[in-house]
XYZ file of C-alpha atoms in Angstrom:
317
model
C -74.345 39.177 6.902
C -75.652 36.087 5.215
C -73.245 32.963 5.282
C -73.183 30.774 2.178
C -71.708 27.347 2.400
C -70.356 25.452 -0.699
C -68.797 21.602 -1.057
C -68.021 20.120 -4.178
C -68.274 17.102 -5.142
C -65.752 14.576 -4.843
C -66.553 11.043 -3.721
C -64.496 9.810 -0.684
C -62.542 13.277 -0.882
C -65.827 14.777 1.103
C -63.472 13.263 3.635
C -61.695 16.820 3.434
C -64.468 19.082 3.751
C -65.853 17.229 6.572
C -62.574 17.461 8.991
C -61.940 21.029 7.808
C -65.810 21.759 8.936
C -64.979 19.881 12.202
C -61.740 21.309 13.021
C -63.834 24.674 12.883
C -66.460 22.852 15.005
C -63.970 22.329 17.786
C -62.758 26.229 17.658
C -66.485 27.112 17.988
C -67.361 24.527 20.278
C -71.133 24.216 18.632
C -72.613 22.349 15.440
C -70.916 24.475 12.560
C -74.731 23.795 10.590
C -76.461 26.666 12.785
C -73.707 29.433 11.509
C -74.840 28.815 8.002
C -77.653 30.435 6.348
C -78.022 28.337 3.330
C -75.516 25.522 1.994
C -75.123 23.982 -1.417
C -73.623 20.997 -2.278
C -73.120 18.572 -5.246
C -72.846 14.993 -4.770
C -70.571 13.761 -2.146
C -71.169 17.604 -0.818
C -74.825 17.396 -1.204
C -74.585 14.801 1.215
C -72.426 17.217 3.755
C -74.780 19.571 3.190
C -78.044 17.498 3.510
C -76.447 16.218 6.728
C -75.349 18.961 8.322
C -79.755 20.736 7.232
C -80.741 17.487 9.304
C -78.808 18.284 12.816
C -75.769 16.296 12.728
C -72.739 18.195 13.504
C -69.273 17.927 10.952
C -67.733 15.768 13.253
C -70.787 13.117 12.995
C -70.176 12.963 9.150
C -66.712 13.067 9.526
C -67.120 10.236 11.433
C -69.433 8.456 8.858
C -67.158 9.388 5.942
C -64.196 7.307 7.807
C -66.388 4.459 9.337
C -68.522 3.703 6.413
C -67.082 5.029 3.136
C -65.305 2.049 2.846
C -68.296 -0.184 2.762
C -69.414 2.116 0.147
C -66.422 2.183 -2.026
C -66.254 -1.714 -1.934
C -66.445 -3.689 -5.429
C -69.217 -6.210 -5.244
C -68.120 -7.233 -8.859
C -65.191 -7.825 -10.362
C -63.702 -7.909 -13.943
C -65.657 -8.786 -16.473
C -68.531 -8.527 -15.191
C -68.044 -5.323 -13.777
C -67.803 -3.756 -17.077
C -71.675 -4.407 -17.807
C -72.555 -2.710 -14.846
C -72.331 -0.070 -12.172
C -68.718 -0.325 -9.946
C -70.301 0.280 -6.721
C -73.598 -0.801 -5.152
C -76.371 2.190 -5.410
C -78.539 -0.172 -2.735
C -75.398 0.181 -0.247
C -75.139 3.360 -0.596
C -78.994 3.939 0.392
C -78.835 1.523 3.062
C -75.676 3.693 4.766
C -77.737 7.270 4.325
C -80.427 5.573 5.993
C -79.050 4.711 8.807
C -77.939 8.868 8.986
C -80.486 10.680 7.525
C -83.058 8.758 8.080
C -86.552 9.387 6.906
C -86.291 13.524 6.988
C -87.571 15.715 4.464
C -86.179 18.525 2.807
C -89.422 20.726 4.814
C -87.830 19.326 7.977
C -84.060 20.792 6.979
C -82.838 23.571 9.620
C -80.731 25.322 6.922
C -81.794 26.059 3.317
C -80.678 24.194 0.900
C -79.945 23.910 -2.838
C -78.576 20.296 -4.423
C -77.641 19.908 -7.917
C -78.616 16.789 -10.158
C -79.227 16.045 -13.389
C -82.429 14.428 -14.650
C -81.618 12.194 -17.500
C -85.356 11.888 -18.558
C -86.160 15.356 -19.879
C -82.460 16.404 -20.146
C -82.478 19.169 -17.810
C -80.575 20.025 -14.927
C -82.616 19.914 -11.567
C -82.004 21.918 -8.116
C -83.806 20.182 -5.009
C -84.442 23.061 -2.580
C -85.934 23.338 0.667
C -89.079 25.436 1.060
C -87.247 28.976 0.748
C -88.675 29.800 -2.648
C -91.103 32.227 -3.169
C -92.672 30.022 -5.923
C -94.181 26.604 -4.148
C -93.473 24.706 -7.506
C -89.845 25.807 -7.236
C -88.998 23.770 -4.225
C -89.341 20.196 -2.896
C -90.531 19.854 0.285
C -91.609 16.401 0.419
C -88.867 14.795 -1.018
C -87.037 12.580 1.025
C -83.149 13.560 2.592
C -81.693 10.284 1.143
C -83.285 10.614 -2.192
C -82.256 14.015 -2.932
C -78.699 12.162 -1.766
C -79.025 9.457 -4.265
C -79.721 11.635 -6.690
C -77.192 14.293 -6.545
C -74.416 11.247 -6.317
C -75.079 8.981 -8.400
C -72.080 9.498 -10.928
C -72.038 7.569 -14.199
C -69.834 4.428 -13.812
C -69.378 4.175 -10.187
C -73.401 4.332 -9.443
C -76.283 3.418 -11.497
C -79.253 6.280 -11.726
C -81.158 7.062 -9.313
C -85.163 6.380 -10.200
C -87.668 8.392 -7.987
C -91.368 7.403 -7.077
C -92.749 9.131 -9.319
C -90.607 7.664 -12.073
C -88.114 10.155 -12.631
C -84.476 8.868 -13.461
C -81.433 11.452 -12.188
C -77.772 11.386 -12.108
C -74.678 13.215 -10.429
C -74.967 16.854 -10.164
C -71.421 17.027 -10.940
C -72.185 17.037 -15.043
C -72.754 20.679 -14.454
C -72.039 21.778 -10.998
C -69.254 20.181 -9.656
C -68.384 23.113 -7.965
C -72.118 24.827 -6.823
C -70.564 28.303 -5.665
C -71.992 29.604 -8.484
C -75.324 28.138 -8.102
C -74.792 29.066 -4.541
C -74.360 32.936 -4.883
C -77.336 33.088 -7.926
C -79.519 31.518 -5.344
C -78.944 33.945 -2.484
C -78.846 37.159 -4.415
C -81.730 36.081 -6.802
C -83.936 33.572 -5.364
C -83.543 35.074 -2.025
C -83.029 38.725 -2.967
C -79.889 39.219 -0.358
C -78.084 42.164 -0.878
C -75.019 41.109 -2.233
C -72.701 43.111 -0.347
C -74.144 40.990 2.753
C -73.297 37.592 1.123
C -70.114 35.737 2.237
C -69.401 32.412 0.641
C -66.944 29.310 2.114
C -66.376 26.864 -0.661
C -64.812 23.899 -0.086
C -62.873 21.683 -2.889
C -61.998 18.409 -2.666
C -58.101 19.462 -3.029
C -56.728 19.658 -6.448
C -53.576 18.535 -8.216
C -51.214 19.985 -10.462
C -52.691 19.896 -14.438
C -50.187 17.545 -16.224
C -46.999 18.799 -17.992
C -47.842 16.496 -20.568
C -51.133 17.853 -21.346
C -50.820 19.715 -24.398
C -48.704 16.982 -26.036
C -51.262 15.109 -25.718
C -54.103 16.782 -26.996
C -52.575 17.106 -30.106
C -52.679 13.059 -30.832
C -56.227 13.585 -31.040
C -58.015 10.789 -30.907
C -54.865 8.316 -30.067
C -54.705 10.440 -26.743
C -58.752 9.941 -26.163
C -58.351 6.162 -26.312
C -55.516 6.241 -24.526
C -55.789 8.229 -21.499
C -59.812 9.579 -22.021
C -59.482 10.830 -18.209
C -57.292 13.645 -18.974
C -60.074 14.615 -21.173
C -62.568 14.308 -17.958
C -60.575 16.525 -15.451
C -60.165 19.442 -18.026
C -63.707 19.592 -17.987
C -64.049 19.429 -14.556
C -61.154 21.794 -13.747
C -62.962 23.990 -16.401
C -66.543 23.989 -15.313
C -64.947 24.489 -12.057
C -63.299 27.743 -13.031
C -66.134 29.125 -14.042
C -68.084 28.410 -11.385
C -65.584 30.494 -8.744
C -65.422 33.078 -11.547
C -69.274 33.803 -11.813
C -69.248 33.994 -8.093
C -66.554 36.228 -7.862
C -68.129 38.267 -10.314
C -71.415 38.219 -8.392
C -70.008 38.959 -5.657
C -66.623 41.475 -5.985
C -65.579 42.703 -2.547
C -62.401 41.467 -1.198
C -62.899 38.142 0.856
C -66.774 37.741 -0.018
C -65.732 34.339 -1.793
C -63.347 32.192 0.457
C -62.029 29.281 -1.726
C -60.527 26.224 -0.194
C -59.063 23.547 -2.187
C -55.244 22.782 -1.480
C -52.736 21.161 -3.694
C -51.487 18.042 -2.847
C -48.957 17.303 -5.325
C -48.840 14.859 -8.537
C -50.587 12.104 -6.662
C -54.110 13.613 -6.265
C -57.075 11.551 -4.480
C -59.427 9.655 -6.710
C -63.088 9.696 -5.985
C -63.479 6.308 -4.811
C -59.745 6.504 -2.487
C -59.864 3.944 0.454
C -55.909 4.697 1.593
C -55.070 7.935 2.733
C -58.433 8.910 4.314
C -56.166 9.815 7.616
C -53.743 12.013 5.520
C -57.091 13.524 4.052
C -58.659 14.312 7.341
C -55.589 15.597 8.616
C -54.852 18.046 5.443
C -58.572 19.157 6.204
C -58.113 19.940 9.867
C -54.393 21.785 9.163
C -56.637 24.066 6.024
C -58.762 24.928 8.914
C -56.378 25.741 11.694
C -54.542 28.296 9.337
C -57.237 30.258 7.669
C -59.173 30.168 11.491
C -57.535 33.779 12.444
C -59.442 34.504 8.774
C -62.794 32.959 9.263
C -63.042 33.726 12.919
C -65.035 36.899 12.045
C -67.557 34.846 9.930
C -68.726 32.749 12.622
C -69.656 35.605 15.639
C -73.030 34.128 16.359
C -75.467 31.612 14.623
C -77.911 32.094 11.587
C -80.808 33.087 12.351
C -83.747 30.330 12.408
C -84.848 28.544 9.039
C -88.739 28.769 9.061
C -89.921 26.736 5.827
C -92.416 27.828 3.571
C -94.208 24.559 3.535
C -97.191 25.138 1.073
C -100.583 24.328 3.792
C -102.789 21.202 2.550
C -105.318 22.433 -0.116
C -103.728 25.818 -0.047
């Protein structure tokens, strides 16, 4: 059995996935990263992801989420100014991975890994992977753990882009793969060839909200309703390009419980991406998600992955 991990993006509503993944840490009693044989992850999930491939355990970035998200998610500007520039600090945010990640590579990453970002230069979507690829140009061994961070998160608005060293400019995943399951499943039964009756997914939402009653009313102002209220026109896409993604995995992958989706409602009050209050109710719906489906998941979790070995190309090879 090969065990597929998925986290969507979500800003400060990682905070969700990370206590769910620790609640199932403390049932286990071991770092939930060595049950996993590859994990995807799109912004704020890259970074779950790109944590857990560098050794720290779901409780350590749970702990991170609640201890420094809020230095994070902390206006430097304010209104006007604000509007002629980025709403959060892209330097902060560095400075915070740091301190976590460190200086790893993706060649030094225990699990394999596939993050989703966008690079605005050439127009193209762009996977970072570890060195599981059969084809050396296809992965990106050298790059650093915080970059590929940077550049999976850094959502329009909130974060300006992220430029690498070798002049590239990238943006949030989440234009395109706000939920990776998709990109998760195509990667283990294609890139990796594993038989897909082997592959079992756990994809984690950032919890979800009822779509508004209102919605179709106003759809048909037109372009009064984009002017007025332009987010509703934002989380149909998202909702949408997340509904596809579950439904190409489930295709993919069509025996009963292959795909385990978990993304609760909370109501007509959902979380926004940059939430400060409620981080305790958030870590607290993510441990109770993970308590009840336990009896469920139990069976995934028997004994660890086996060992990542990287395919790091050899110098002048």
């Amino acid at each position: 059995m090969y065990r597929v991990l998925s986290v969507d993006g979500g800003g400060m509503k990682g905070t969700f996935a990370a206590a769910f993944l620790a609640e199932l840490e403390s049932h286990l009693g071991d770092n939930i990263g060595r049950y996993f044989d590859l994990a995807v992850g799109t912004s704020t999930g890259g970074i779950i992801a790109l944590a857990l491939g560098s050794g720290h355990s779901a409780t350590q970035i749970l702990s991170f989420y609640k201890s420094r998200g809020p230095a994070v998610f902390t206006q430097t500007k304010r209104l006007p100014i604000q509007v002629f520039g980025p709403k959060y600090d892209m330097n902060r945010l560095g400075q915070e991975l740091e301190n976590v990640l460190g200086d790893k590579r993706l060649g030094d990453s225990t699990i394999r890994l596939a993050i989703p970002t966008y690079q605005v230069n050439t127009g193209h979507s762009f996977i970072y992977r570890t060195p599981h690829h059969p084809d050396p140009e296809a992965h990106n061994h050298n790059a650093r753990l915080v970059d590929v961070a940077l550049a999976t998160a850094a959502l329009p608005i909130y974060f300006r882009p992220f430029t690498s060293e070798d002049g590239k400019v990238f943006v949030d995943g989440g234009l395109y793969a706000v939920n990776p399951v998709a990109l998760g499943v195509v990667e283990a039964i294609g890139t990796l060839g594993w038989p897909a009756k082997k592959v079992r997914v756990l994809s984690l939402g950032p919890t979800r909200s009822e779509v508004s009653a209102d919605l179709t009313e106003e759809l048909n102002r037109g372009l009064a309703s984009f002017y007025r209220k332009p987010y509703i026109y934002v989380d149909m896409i998202m909702r949408a390009q997340s509904s596809f993604s579950e439904q190409v995995a489930r295709t993919l992958l069509p025996g009963p419980g292959q795909v385990i989706r978990v993304n609760p409602l909370v109501g007509d009050k959902p979380y926004s991406l940059d939430t400060l209050d409620g981080l305790d109710r958030l870590e607290e719906l993510g441990r109770e998600e993970a308590r009840r489906l336990w009896p469920m998941l139990k069976p995934l979790f028997k004994k660890p992955a086996k060992p990542f070995v990287p395919q790091v190309p050899k110098a002048g090879g």
